Amino acid sequence: MNIKQFIIKYRHVWILSYAFIYLPWFMYLEKTVTSNYHIMHIAIDDYIPFNEYFIIPYLMWFGYVAVSVAYFFFHDVKEYYRLCTMLFTGMTISLVICTVFPNGTDFRPVVDANKNICAAIVNLLYSADTCTNVFPSIHVYNSICVHIAICRSERLKNNRQLKTASLILMILICLATVFLKQHSAFDGLGSFAMAYIMYQFVYSDSLVPNRKKVSEKAIS
């Protein structure tokens, strides 16, 4: 395969340039939203204990999203576009919300970094990631999007083990956001609502499969 063929075959890489929009915008918010923001909190947050071991699925989110996007990039371009559209549109909405409605949390605990390796990693996470720009949770939203893409994929429709593993990982990642006190449960609920709404738009043409065949059958 020569360079021209390579570029033509993988021309759908263009959509990943969204990173050049998202990352600067997000970093800007991280630097500027440091005070006078709305505290995200609901009653259930007070009953959820901190658990440093959830840092494991929390960090697995990066691989979960990246590997899934890469898989569809090489093996299912249609699903790749759907996944990226759902991911990037939701992420943009999240940035807009955080821009016009600065938000954050105030219930991070003091973590003893000497307790164990997971606690030490959580401490590093807290120092690198601020407690602002949390609603809706991108961790939760992106995990839902990836799981939907895996479940909707024609290539993966018979891979029950993968779908089950994806479901378990998605749930663990969602739980990790609250057990690590990175997010309020309300942030997660907002992500579920946004994912539901976005699903109606992104997958609207597949909600009624074989529409043409159904119409032809009705006519006949």
mmCIF file of C-alpha atoms in Angstrom:
data_model
loop_
_atom_site.group_PDB
_atom_site.id
_atom_site.type_symbol
_atom_site.label_atom_id
_atom_site.label_comp_id
_atom_site.label_asym_id
_atom_site.label_seq_id
_atom_site.Cartn_x
_atom_site.Cartn_y
_atom_site.Cartn_z
ATOM 1 C CA MET A 1 0.000 0.000 0.000
ATOM 2 C CA ASN A 2 1.483 3.323 -1.062
ATOM 3 C CA ILE A 3 1.036 6.622 0.778
ATOM 4 C CA LYS A 4 -1.853 7.749 -1.433
ATOM 5 C CA GLN A 5 -3.759 4.503 -0.880
ATOM 6 C CA PHE A 6 -3.078 4.708 2.853
ATOM 7 C CA ILE A 7 -4.439 8.271 3.047
ATOM 8 C CA ILE A 8 -7.543 7.364 1.061
ATOM 9 C CA LYS A 9 -8.222 4.238 3.102
ATOM 10 C CA TYR A 10 -7.867 5.997 6.444
ATOM 11 C CA ARG A 11 -9.160 9.435 5.503
ATOM 12 C CA HIS A 12 -11.720 9.151 8.284
ATOM 13 C CA VAL A 13 -8.921 9.982 10.706
ATOM 14 C CA TRP A 14 -9.855 13.659 10.230
ATOM 15 C CA ILE A 15 -12.536 13.505 12.918
ATOM 16 C CA LEU A 16 -9.911 12.801 15.580
ATOM 17 C CA SER A 17 -8.624 16.335 15.061
ATOM 18 C CA TYR A 18 -11.383 17.235 17.517
ATOM 19 C CA ALA A 19 -8.698 16.737 20.157
ATOM 20 C CA PHE A 20 -7.238 20.092 19.077
ATOM 21 C CA ILE A 21 -10.515 21.712 20.073
ATOM 22 C CA TYR A 22 -11.322 19.762 23.208
ATOM 23 C CA LEU A 23 -7.961 19.707 24.976
ATOM 24 C CA PRO A 24 -7.178 23.467 24.850
ATOM 25 C CA TRP A 25 -10.747 24.296 25.856
ATOM 26 C CA PHE A 26 -10.700 21.825 28.759
ATOM 27 C CA MET A 27 -7.287 22.991 29.974
ATOM 28 C CA TYR A 28 -8.484 26.583 29.822
ATOM 29 C CA LEU A 29 -11.423 25.710 32.059
ATOM 30 C CA GLU A 30 -9.154 23.820 34.448
ATOM 31 C CA LYS A 31 -7.001 26.914 34.864
ATOM 32 C CA THR A 32 -9.764 29.499 35.067
ATOM 33 C CA VAL A 33 -12.540 27.753 37.011
ATOM 34 C CA THR A 34 -10.888 27.804 40.431
ATOM 35 C CA SER A 35 -13.418 29.688 42.566
ATOM 36 C CA ASN A 36 -17.004 30.931 42.520
ATOM 37 C CA TYR A 37 -18.355 27.745 40.989
ATOM 38 C CA HIS A 38 -21.547 25.864 41.755
ATOM 39 C CA ILE A 39 -21.087 22.878 44.060
ATOM 40 C CA MET A 40 -22.546 19.692 42.617
ATOM 41 C CA HIS A 41 -24.013 17.604 45.421
ATOM 42 C CA ILE A 42 -27.032 15.445 46.186
ATOM 43 C CA ALA A 43 -27.954 13.541 49.338
ATOM 44 C CA ILE A 44 -26.765 10.138 48.141
ATOM 45 C CA ASP A 45 -23.198 11.472 47.856
ATOM 46 C CA ASP A 46 -22.999 11.541 51.662
ATOM 47 C CA TYR A 47 -23.687 7.798 51.851
ATOM 48 C CA ILE A 48 -21.112 6.713 49.291
ATOM 49 C CA PRO A 49 -17.820 5.821 51.000
ATOM 50 C CA PHE A 50 -14.424 6.616 49.545
ATOM 51 C CA ASN A 51 -12.653 3.563 48.163
ATOM 52 C CA GLU A 52 -9.215 3.966 46.631
ATOM 53 C CA TYR A 53 -9.368 0.613 44.808
ATOM 54 C CA PHE A 54 -11.777 2.087 42.303
ATOM 55 C CA ILE A 55 -8.792 3.922 40.849
ATOM 56 C CA ILE A 56 -8.191 0.738 38.833
ATOM 57 C CA PRO A 57 -11.369 0.884 36.693
ATOM 58 C CA TYR A 58 -11.158 4.679 36.707
ATOM 59 C CA LEU A 59 -7.792 4.528 34.922
ATOM 60 C CA MET A 60 -8.946 1.666 32.690
ATOM 61 C CA TRP A 61 -11.346 4.187 31.152
ATOM 62 C CA PHE A 62 -8.503 5.625 29.063
ATOM 63 C CA GLY A 63 -7.782 2.263 27.445
ATOM 64 C CA TYR A 64 -11.473 1.381 27.187
ATOM 65 C CA VAL A 65 -12.216 4.449 25.086
ATOM 66 C CA ALA A 66 -8.973 4.540 23.098
ATOM 67 C CA VAL A 67 -8.968 0.838 22.168
ATOM 68 C CA SER A 68 -12.642 0.948 21.189
ATOM 69 C CA VAL A 69 -12.171 3.975 18.930
ATOM 70 C CA ALA A 70 -9.097 2.325 17.386
ATOM 71 C CA TYR A 71 -10.967 -0.933 16.771
ATOM 72 C CA PHE A 72 -13.828 0.763 14.949
ATOM 73 C CA PHE A 73 -11.371 3.014 13.095
ATOM 74 C CA PHE A 74 -9.757 -0.025 11.467
ATOM 75 C CA HIS A 75 -12.672 -2.451 11.281
ATOM 76 C CA ASP A 76 -16.001 -0.620 11.142
ATOM 77 C CA VAL A 77 -15.926 2.919 9.757
ATOM 78 C CA LYS A 78 -19.704 3.413 9.999
ATOM 79 C CA GLU A 79 -19.694 2.563 13.704
ATOM 80 C CA TYR A 80 -16.527 4.596 14.142
ATOM 81 C CA TYR A 81 -18.302 7.711 12.847
ATOM 82 C CA ARG A 82 -21.284 7.039 15.069
ATOM 83 C CA LEU A 83 -19.123 6.548 18.149
ATOM 84 C CA CYS A 84 -17.013 9.628 17.479
ATOM 85 C CA THR A 85 -20.095 11.721 16.742
ATOM 86 C CA MET A 86 -21.704 10.660 20.009
ATOM 87 C CA LEU A 87 -18.484 11.089 21.990
ATOM 88 C CA PHE A 88 -17.423 14.440 20.615
ATOM 89 C CA THR A 89 -20.857 16.048 20.552
ATOM 90 C CA GLY A 90 -21.446 15.124 24.185
ATOM 91 C CA MET A 91 -17.984 16.273 25.182
ATOM 92 C CA THR A 92 -18.595 19.615 23.502
ATOM 93 C CA ILE A 93 -21.923 19.995 25.295
ATOM 94 C CA SER A 94 -20.113 19.258 28.564
ATOM 95 C CA LEU A 95 -17.549 21.980 27.851
ATOM 96 C CA VAL A 96 -20.284 24.467 27.024
ATOM 97 C CA ILE A 97 -22.082 23.640 30.276
ATOM 98 C CA CYS A 98 -18.895 24.056 32.310
ATOM 99 C CA THR A 99 -18.182 27.347 30.537
ATOM 100 C CA VAL A 100 -21.557 28.962 31.147
ATOM 101 C CA PHE A 101 -22.249 27.149 34.423
ATOM 102 C CA PRO A 102 -18.929 26.712 36.302
ATOM 103 C CA ASN A 103 -19.236 23.712 38.588
ATOM 104 C CA GLY A 104 -17.234 21.457 40.869
ATOM 105 C CA THR A 105 -17.263 19.404 44.047
ATOM 106 C CA ASP A 106 -16.042 19.984 47.590
ATOM 107 C CA PHE A 107 -15.990 16.541 49.175
ATOM 108 C CA ARG A 108 -12.628 15.062 48.266
ATOM 109 C CA PRO A 109 -11.169 13.329 51.331
ATOM 110 C CA VAL A 110 -7.613 13.575 52.601
ATOM 111 C CA VAL A 111 -5.955 10.426 51.310
ATOM 112 C CA ASP A 112 -2.986 8.805 53.030
ATOM 113 C CA ALA A 113 -0.595 8.131 50.154
ATOM 114 C CA ASN A 114 1.343 5.664 52.313
ATOM 115 C CA LYS A 115 -1.649 3.381 52.824
ATOM 116 C CA ASN A 116 -1.206 1.428 49.570
ATOM 117 C CA ILE A 117 -0.352 1.878 45.908
ATOM 118 C CA CYS A 118 -3.953 2.688 44.971
ATOM 119 C CA ALA A 119 -4.137 5.447 47.569
ATOM 120 C CA ALA A 120 -0.861 6.852 46.268
ATOM 121 C CA ILE A 121 -2.231 6.931 42.719
ATOM 122 C CA VAL A 122 -5.409 8.649 43.914
ATOM 123 C CA ASN A 123 -3.255 11.315 45.537
ATOM 124 C CA LEU A 124 -1.493 11.848 42.213
ATOM 125 C CA LEU A 125 -4.855 12.056 40.470
ATOM 126 C CA TYR A 126 -6.095 14.673 42.913
ATOM 127 C CA SER A 127 -2.968 16.754 42.409
ATOM 128 C CA ALA A 128 -3.174 16.563 38.611
ATOM 129 C CA ASP A 129 -6.927 16.905 38.158
ATOM 130 C CA THR A 130 -8.919 19.695 39.778
ATOM 131 C CA CYS A 131 -12.296 19.135 41.435
ATOM 132 C CA THR A 132 -13.967 21.473 38.930
ATOM 133 C CA ASN A 133 -15.695 21.004 35.550
ATOM 134 C CA VAL A 134 -17.420 17.840 36.692
ATOM 135 C CA PHE A 135 -20.956 18.106 35.289
ATOM 136 C CA PRO A 136 -21.784 16.081 33.342
ATOM 137 C CA SER A 137 -19.150 13.412 33.956
ATOM 138 C CA ILE A 138 -17.139 12.701 30.809
ATOM 139 C CA HIS A 139 -15.892 9.450 32.353
ATOM 140 C CA VAL A 140 -19.458 8.225 32.691
ATOM 141 C CA TYR A 141 -20.709 9.620 29.393
ATOM 142 C CA ASN A 142 -17.866 8.234 27.280
ATOM 143 C CA SER A 143 -18.136 4.826 28.925
ATOM 144 C CA ILE A 144 -21.824 4.653 28.047
ATOM 145 C CA CYS A 145 -21.072 5.700 24.456
ATOM 146 C CA VAL A 146 -18.413 3.025 24.030
ATOM 147 C CA HIS A 147 -20.646 0.299 25.443
ATOM 148 C CA ILE A 148 -23.478 1.331 23.132
ATOM 149 C CA ALA A 149 -21.135 1.198 20.129
ATOM 150 C CA ILE A 150 -19.955 -2.282 21.098
ATOM 151 C CA CYS A 151 -23.521 -3.516 21.534
ATOM 152 C CA ARG A 152 -24.728 -1.960 18.264
ATOM 153 C CA SER A 153 -21.811 -3.187 16.154
ATOM 154 C CA GLU A 154 -22.718 -5.786 13.525
ATOM 155 C CA ARG A 155 -19.190 -7.174 13.648
ATOM 156 C CA LEU A 156 -19.450 -7.793 17.394
ATOM 157 C CA LYS A 157 -23.093 -8.840 17.620
ATOM 158 C CA ASN A 158 -22.249 -12.485 18.377
ATOM 159 C CA ASN A 159 -19.460 -11.732 20.839
ATOM 160 C CA ARG A 160 -21.414 -12.059 24.089
ATOM 161 C CA GLN A 161 -18.322 -12.310 26.245
ATOM 162 C CA LEU A 162 -17.020 -8.974 24.983
ATOM 163 C CA LYS A 163 -20.387 -7.305 25.502
ATOM 164 C CA THR A 164 -20.592 -8.676 29.042
ATOM 165 C CA ALA A 165 -17.041 -7.554 29.830
ATOM 166 C CA SER A 166 -17.829 -4.121 28.376
ATOM 167 C CA LEU A 167 -20.967 -3.828 30.503
ATOM 168 C CA ILE A 168 -19.097 -4.762 33.675
ATOM 169 C CA LEU A 169 -16.276 -2.332 32.933
ATOM 170 C CA MET A 170 -18.719 0.454 32.093
ATOM 171 C CA ILE A 171 -20.525 -0.049 35.402
ATOM 172 C CA LEU A 172 -17.257 -0.143 37.359
ATOM 173 C CA ILE A 173 -16.036 3.061 35.700
ATOM 174 C CA CYS A 174 -19.317 4.813 36.512
ATOM 175 C CA LEU A 175 -19.089 3.653 40.125
ATOM 176 C CA ALA A 176 -15.445 4.707 40.299
ATOM 177 C CA THR A 177 -16.339 8.342 39.668
ATOM 178 C CA VAL A 178 -18.356 8.499 42.888
ATOM 179 C CA PHE A 179 -16.345 6.094 45.062
ATOM 180 C CA LEU A 180 -13.206 8.109 44.321
ATOM 181 C CA LYS A 181 -15.127 11.293 45.146
ATOM 182 C CA GLN A 182 -14.255 12.705 41.731
ATOM 183 C CA HIS A 183 -17.888 13.353 40.948
ATOM 184 C CA SER A 184 -21.256 13.773 42.533
ATOM 185 C CA ALA A 185 -23.820 11.114 41.669
ATOM 186 C CA PHE A 186 -25.697 13.971 40.007
ATOM 187 C CA ASP A 187 -22.859 14.306 37.474
ATOM 188 C CA GLY A 188 -23.387 10.699 36.496
ATOM 189 C CA LEU A 189 -27.147 11.114 36.208
ATOM 190 C CA GLY A 190 -26.549 14.084 33.917
ATOM 191 C CA SER A 191 -24.292 11.920 31.758
ATOM 192 C CA PHE A 192 -26.911 9.177 31.477
ATOM 193 C CA ALA A 193 -29.533 11.732 30.447
ATOM 194 C CA MET A 194 -27.217 13.254 27.842
ATOM 195 C CA ALA A 195 -26.287 9.813 26.477
ATOM 196 C CA TYR A 196 -29.971 8.894 26.165
ATOM 197 C CA ILE A 197 -30.749 12.063 24.229
ATOM 198 C CA MET A 198 -27.684 11.768 21.989
ATOM 199 C CA TYR A 199 -28.509 8.131 21.247
ATOM 200 C CA GLN A 200 -31.841 9.171 19.724
ATOM 201 C CA PHE A 201 -30.015 11.359 17.199
ATOM 202 C CA VAL A 202 -26.913 9.309 16.441
ATOM 203 C CA TYR A 203 -28.658 5.946 16.124
ATOM 204 C CA SER A 204 -31.997 7.177 14.802
ATOM 205 C CA ASP A 205 -31.538 5.408 11.453
ATOM 206 C CA SER A 206 -30.967 2.086 13.194
ATOM 207 C CA LEU A 207 -33.858 2.264 15.618
ATOM 208 C CA VAL A 208 -36.100 0.946 12.828
ATOM 209 C CA PRO A 209 -33.927 -1.662 11.025
ATOM 210 C CA ASN A 210 -34.597 -2.620 7.447
ATOM 211 C CA ARG A 211 -37.138 0.208 7.103
ATOM 212 C CA LYS A 212 -37.061 -0.086 3.321
ATOM 213 C CA LYS A 213 -37.807 -3.806 3.424
ATOM 214 C CA VAL A 214 -40.652 -3.279 5.880
ATOM 215 C CA SER A 215 -42.195 -0.616 3.592
ATOM 216 C CA GLU A 216 -41.884 -2.831 0.508
ATOM 217 C CA LYS A 217 -43.486 -5.715 2.345
ATOM 218 C CA ALA A 218 -46.373 -3.512 3.466
ATOM 219 C CA ILE A 219 -46.986 -2.333 -0.108
ATOM 220 C CA SER A 220 -46.969 -5.836 -1.492
#
